[in-house]
PDB file of C-alpha atoms in Angstrom:
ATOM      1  CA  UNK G   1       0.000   0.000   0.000  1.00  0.00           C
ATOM      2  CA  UNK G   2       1.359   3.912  -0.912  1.00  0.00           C
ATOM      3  CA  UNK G   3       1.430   5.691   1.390  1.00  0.00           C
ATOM      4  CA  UNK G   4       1.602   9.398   1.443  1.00  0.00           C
ATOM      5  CA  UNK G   5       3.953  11.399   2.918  1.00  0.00           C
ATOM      6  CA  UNK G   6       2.456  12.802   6.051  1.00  0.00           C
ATOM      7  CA  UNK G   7       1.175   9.195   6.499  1.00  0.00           C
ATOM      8  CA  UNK G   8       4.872   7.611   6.442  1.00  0.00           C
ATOM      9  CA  UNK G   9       5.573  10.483   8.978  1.00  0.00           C
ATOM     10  CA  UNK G  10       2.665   9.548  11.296  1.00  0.00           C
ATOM     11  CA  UNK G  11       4.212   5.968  10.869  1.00  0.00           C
ATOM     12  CA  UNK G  12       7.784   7.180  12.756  1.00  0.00           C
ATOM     13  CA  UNK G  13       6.228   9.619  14.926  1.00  0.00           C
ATOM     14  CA  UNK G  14       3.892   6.994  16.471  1.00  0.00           C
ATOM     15  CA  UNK G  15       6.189   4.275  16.677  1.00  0.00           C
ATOM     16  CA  UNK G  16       8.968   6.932  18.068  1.00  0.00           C
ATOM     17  CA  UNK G  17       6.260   7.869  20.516  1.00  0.00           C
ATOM     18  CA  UNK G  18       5.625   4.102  21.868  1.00  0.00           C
ATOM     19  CA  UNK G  19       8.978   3.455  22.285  1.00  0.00           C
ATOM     20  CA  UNK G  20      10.049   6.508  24.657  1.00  0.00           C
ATOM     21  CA  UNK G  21       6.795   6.655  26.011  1.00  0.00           C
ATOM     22  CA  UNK G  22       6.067   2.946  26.052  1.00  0.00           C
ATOM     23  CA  UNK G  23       8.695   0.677  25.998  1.00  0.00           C
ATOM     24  CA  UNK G  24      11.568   2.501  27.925  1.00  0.00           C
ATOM     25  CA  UNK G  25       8.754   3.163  30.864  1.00  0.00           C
ATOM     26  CA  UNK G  26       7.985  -0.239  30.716  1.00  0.00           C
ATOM     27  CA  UNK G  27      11.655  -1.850  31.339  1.00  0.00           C
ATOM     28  CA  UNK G  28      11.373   1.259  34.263  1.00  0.00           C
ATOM     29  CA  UNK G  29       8.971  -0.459  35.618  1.00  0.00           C
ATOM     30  CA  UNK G  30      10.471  -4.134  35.299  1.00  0.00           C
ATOM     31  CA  UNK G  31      13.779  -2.685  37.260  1.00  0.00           C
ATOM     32  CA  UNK G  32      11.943  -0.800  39.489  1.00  0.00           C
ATOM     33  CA  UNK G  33      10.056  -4.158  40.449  1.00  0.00           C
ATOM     34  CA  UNK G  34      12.950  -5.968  40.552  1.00  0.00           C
ATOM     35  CA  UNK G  35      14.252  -3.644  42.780  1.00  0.00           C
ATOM     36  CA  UNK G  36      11.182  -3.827  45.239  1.00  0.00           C
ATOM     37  CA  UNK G  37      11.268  -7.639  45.375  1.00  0.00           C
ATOM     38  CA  UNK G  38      14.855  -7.580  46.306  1.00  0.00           C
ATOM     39  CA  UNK G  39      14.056  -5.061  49.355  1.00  0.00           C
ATOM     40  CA  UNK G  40      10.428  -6.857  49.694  1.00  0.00           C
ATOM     41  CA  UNK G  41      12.178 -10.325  49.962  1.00  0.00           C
ATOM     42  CA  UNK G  42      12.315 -10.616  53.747  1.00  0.00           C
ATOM     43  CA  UNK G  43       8.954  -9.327  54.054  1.00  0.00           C
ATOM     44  CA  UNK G  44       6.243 -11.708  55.334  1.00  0.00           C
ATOM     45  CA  UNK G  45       4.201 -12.650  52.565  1.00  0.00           C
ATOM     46  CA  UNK G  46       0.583 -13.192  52.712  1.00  0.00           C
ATOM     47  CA  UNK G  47      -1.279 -15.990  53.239  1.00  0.00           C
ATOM     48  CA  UNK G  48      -2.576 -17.885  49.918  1.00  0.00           C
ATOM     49  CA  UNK G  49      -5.562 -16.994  50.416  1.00  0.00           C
ATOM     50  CA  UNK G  50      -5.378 -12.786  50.779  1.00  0.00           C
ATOM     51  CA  UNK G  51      -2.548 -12.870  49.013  1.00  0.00           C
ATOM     52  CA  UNK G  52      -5.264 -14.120  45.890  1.00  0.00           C
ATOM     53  CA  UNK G  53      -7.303 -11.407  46.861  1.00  0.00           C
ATOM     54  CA  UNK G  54      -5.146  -8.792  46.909  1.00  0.00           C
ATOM     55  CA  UNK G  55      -4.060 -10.245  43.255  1.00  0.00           C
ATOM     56  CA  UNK G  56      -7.486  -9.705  42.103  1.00  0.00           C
ATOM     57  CA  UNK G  57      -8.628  -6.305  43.653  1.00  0.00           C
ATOM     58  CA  UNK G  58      -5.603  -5.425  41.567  1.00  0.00           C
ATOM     59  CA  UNK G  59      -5.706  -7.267  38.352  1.00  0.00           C
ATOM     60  CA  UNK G  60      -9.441  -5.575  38.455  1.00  0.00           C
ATOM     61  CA  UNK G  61      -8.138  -2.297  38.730  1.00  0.00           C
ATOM     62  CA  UNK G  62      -5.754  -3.531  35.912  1.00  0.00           C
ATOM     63  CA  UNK G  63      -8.594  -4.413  33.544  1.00  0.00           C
ATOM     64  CA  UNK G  64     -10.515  -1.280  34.502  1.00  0.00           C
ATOM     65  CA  UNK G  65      -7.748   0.675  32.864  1.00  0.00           C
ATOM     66  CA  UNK G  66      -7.439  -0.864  30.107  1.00  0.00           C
ATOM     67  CA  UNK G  67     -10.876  -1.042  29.462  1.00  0.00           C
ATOM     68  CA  UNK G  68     -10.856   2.688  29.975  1.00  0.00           C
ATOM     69  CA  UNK G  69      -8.295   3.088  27.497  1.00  0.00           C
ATOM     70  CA  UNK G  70      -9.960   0.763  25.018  1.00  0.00           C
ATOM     71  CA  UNK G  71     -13.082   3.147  25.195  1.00  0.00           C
ATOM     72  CA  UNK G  72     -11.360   6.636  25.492  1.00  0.00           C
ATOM     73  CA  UNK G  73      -9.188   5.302  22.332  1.00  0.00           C
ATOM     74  CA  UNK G  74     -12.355   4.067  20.354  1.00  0.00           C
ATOM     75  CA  UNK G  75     -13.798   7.255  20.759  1.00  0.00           C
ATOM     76  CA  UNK G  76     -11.191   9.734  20.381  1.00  0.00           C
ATOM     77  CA  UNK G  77     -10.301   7.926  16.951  1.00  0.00           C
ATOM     78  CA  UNK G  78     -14.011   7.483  15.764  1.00  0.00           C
ATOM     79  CA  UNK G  79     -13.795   7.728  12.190  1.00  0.00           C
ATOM     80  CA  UNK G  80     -16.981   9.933  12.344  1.00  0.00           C
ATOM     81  CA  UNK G  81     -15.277  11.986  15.343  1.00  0.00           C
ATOM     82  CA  UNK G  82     -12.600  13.071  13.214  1.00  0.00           C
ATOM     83  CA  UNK G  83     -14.468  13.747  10.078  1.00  0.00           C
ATOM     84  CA  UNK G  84     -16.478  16.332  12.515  1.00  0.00           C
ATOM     85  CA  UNK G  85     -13.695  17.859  13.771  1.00  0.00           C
ATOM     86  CA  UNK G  86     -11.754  18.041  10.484  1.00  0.00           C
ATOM     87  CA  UNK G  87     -15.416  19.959   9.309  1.00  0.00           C
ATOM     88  CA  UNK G  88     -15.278  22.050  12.446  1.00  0.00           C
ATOM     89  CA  UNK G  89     -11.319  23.289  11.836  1.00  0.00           C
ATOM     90  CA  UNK G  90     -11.555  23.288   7.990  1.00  0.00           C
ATOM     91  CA  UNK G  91     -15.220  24.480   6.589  1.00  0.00           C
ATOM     92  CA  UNK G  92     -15.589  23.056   2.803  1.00  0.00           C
ATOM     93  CA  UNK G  93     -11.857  22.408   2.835  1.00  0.00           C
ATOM     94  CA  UNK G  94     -12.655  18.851   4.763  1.00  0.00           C
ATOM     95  CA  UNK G  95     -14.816  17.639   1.885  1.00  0.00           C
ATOM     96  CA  UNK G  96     -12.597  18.902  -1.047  1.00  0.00           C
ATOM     97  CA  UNK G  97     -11.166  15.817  -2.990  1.00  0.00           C
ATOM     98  CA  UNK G  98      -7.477  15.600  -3.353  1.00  0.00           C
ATOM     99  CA  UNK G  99      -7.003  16.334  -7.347  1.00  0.00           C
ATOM    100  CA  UNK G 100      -4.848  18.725  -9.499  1.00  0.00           C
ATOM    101  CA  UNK G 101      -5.972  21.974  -7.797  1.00  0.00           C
ATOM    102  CA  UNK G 102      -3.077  23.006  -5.627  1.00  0.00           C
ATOM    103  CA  UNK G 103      -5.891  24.357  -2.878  1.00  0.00           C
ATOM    104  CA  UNK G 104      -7.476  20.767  -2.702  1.00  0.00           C
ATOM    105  CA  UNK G 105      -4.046  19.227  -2.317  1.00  0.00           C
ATOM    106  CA  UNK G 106      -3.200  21.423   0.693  1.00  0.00           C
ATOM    107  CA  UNK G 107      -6.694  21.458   2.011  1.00  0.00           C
ATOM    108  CA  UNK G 108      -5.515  17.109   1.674  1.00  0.00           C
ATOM    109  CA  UNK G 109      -2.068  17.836   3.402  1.00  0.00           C
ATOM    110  CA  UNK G 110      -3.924  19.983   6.132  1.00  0.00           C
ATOM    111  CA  UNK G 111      -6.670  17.010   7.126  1.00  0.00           C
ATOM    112  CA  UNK G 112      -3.869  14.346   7.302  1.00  0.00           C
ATOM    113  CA  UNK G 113      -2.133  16.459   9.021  1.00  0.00           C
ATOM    114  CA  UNK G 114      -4.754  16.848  11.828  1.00  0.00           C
ATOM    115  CA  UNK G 115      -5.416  13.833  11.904  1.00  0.00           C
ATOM    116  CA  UNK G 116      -2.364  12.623  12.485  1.00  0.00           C
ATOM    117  CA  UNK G 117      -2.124  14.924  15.123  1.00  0.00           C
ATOM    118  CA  UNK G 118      -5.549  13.800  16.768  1.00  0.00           C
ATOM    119  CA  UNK G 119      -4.350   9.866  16.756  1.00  0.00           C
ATOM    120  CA  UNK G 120      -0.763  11.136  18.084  1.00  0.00           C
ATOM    121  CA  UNK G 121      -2.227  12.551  21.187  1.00  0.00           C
ATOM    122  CA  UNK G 122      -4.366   9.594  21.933  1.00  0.00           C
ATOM    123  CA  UNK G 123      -1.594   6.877  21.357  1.00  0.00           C
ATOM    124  CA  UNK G 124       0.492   9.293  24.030  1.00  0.00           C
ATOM    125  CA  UNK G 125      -2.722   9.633  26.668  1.00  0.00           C
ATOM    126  CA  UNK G 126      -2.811   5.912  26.158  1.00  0.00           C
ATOM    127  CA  UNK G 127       0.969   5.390  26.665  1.00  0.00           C
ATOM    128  CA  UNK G 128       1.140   7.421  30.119  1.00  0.00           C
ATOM    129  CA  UNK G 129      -2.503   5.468  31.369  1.00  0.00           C
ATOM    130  CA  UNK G 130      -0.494   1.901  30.609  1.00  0.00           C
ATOM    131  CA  UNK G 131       1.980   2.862  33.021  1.00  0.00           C
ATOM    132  CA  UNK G 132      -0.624   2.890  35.860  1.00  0.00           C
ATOM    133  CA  UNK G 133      -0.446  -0.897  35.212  1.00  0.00           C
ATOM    134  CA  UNK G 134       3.090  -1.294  35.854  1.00  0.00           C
ATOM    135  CA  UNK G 135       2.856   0.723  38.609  1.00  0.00           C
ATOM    136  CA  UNK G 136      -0.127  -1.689  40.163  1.00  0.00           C
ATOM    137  CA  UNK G 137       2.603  -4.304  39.603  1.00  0.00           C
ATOM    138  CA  UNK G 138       4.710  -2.591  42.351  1.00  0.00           C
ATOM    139  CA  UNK G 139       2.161  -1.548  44.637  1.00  0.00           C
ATOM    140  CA  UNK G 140       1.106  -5.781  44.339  1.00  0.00           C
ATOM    141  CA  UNK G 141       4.793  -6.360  45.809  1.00  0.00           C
ATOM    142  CA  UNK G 142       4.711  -4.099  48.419  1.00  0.00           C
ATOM    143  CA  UNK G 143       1.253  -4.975  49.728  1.00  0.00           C
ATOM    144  CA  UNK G 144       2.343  -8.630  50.435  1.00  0.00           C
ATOM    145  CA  UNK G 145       0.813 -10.740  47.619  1.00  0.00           C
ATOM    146  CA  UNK G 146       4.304 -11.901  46.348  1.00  0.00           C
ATOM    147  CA  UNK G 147       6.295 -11.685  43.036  1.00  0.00           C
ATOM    148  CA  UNK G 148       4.530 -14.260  41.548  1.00  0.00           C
ATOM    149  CA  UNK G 149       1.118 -12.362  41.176  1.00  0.00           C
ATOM    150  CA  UNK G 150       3.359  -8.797  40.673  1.00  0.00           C
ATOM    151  CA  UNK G 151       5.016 -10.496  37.641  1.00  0.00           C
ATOM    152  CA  UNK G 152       1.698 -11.355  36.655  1.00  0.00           C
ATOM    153  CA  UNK G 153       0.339  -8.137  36.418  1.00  0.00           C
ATOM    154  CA  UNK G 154       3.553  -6.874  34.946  1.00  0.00           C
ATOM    155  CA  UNK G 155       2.299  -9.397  32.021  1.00  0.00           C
ATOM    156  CA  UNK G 156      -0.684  -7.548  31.687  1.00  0.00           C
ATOM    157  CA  UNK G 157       1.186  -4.605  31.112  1.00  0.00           C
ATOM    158  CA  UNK G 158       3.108  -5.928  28.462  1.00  0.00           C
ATOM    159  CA  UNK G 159      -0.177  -6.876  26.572  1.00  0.00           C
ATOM    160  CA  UNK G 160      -1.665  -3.089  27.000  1.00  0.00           C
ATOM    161  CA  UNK G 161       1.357  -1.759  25.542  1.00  0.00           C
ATOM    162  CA  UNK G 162       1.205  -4.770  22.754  1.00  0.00           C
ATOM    163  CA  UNK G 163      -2.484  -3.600  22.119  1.00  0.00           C
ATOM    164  CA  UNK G 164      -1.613  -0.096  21.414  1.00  0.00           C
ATOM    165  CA  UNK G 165       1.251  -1.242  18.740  1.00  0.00           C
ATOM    166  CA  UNK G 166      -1.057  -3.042  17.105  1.00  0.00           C
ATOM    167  CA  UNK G 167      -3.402   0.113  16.676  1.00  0.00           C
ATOM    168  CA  UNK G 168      -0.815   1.979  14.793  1.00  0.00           C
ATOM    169  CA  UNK G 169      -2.261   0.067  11.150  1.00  0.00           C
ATOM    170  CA  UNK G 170      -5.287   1.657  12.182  1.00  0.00           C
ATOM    171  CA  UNK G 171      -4.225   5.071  12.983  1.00  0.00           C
ATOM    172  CA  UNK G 172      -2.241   4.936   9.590  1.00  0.00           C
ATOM    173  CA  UNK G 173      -5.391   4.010   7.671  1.00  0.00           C
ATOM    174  CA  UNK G 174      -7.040   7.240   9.581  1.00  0.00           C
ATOM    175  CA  UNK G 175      -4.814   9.513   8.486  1.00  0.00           C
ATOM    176  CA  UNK G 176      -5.048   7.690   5.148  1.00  0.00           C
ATOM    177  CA  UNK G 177      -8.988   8.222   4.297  1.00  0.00           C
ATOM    178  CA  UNK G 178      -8.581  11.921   5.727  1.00  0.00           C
ATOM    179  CA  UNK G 179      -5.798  13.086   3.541  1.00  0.00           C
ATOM    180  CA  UNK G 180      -7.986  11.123   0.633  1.00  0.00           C
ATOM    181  CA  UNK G 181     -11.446  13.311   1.824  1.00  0.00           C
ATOM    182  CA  UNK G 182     -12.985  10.145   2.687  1.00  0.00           C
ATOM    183  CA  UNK G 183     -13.964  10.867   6.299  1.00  0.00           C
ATOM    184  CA  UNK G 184     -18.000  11.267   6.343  1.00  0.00           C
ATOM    185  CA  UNK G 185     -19.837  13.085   9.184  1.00  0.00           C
ATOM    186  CA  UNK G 186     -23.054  10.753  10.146  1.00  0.00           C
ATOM    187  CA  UNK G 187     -25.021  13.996   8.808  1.00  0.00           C
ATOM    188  CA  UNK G 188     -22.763  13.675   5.483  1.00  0.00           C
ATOM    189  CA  UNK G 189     -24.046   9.635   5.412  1.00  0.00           C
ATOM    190  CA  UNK G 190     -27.598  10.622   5.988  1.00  0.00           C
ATOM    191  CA  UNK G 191     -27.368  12.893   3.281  1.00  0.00           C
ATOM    192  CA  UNK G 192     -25.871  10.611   1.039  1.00  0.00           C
ATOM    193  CA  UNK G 193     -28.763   8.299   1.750  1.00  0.00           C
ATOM    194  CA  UNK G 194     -31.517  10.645   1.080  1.00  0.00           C
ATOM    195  CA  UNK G 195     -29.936  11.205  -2.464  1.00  0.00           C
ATOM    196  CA  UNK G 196     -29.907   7.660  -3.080  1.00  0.00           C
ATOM    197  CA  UNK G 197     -33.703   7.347  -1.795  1.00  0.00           C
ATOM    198  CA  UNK G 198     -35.001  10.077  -4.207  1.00  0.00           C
TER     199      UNK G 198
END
């Protein structure tokens, strides 16, 4: 697939951004709970029993994040979402088809642009909630439950910051169908519908 060239930007920028904001925070937090079971290790550990518990008041607090994220993401990056706000910034310039007129190929250039700037600051809010996770992982050390179950929800961490890799084909195809003018407002589908009706 060609991609354009604010695309194949939005491609480095977002996987520049989930590395430093990502991956290096995430070995931060593997060290740091390395560090905390090596002070933690003559601490008493729970018993089996609330040392489950406390593993699951935490792995729910876990999933409640990323849950969270999974919802704040789908809605910041709502196709619809963005073709609105691309309407709201831009006027007629949103809807403009990229062609030979230099004004429709900048009025192109501009919606990637903000688009790519709208799924840039999502994938970044997304980053810094993920490292609540690893953090949990910590605080599931110090409050007795044992590395095992920390290590466990240090897992879960690793799959958060997995999922939000594997959203960058998506944010790519975004930016994609904006700079091509093929964003539609749910008033622009209605419309379209009518037309087809009459």
């Amino acid at each position: 697939m060609l991609l354009h060239d604010t695309t194949r930007k939005l491609r480095v920028q977002l996987r520049r951004t989930w590395l430093w904001w990502s991956c290096i925070p995430l070995v931060a937090v593997l060290l740091g709970l390395a560090a905390t079971t090596a002070a933690c290790a003559s601490q008493p550990v729970l018993s089996t029993k609330r040392a489950e518990d406390s593993f699951y008041v935490f792995l729910a607090i876990s999933a409640l994040v990323f849950l969270f994220a999974f919802t704040i993401d789908g809605h910041w990056t709502n196709p619809k979402r963005v073709a609105r706000h691309l309407q709201k910034r831009l006027g007629e310039a949103a809807t403009l088809p990229v062609g030979i007129d230099p004004a429709a190929a900048q009025a192109a250039e501009t919606r990637a642009g903000i688009a790519s700037g709208i799924v840039l600051g999502s994938s970044t809010s997304l980053a810094l909630m993920g490292h609540a996770i690893g953090l949990i992982a910590i605080l599931c050390i110090l409050s007795g439950a044992g590395p095992v179950h920390a290590y466990l929800l240090l897992a879960v961490a690793v799959s958060y910051q997995l999922y939000l890799f594997s959203r960058h084909p998506y944010y790519e195809q975004l930016a994609e169908a904006a700079y091509a003018g093929e964003l539609e407002t749910e008033e622009d589908g209605k419309d379209q519908s009518g037309n087809r009706r009459s």
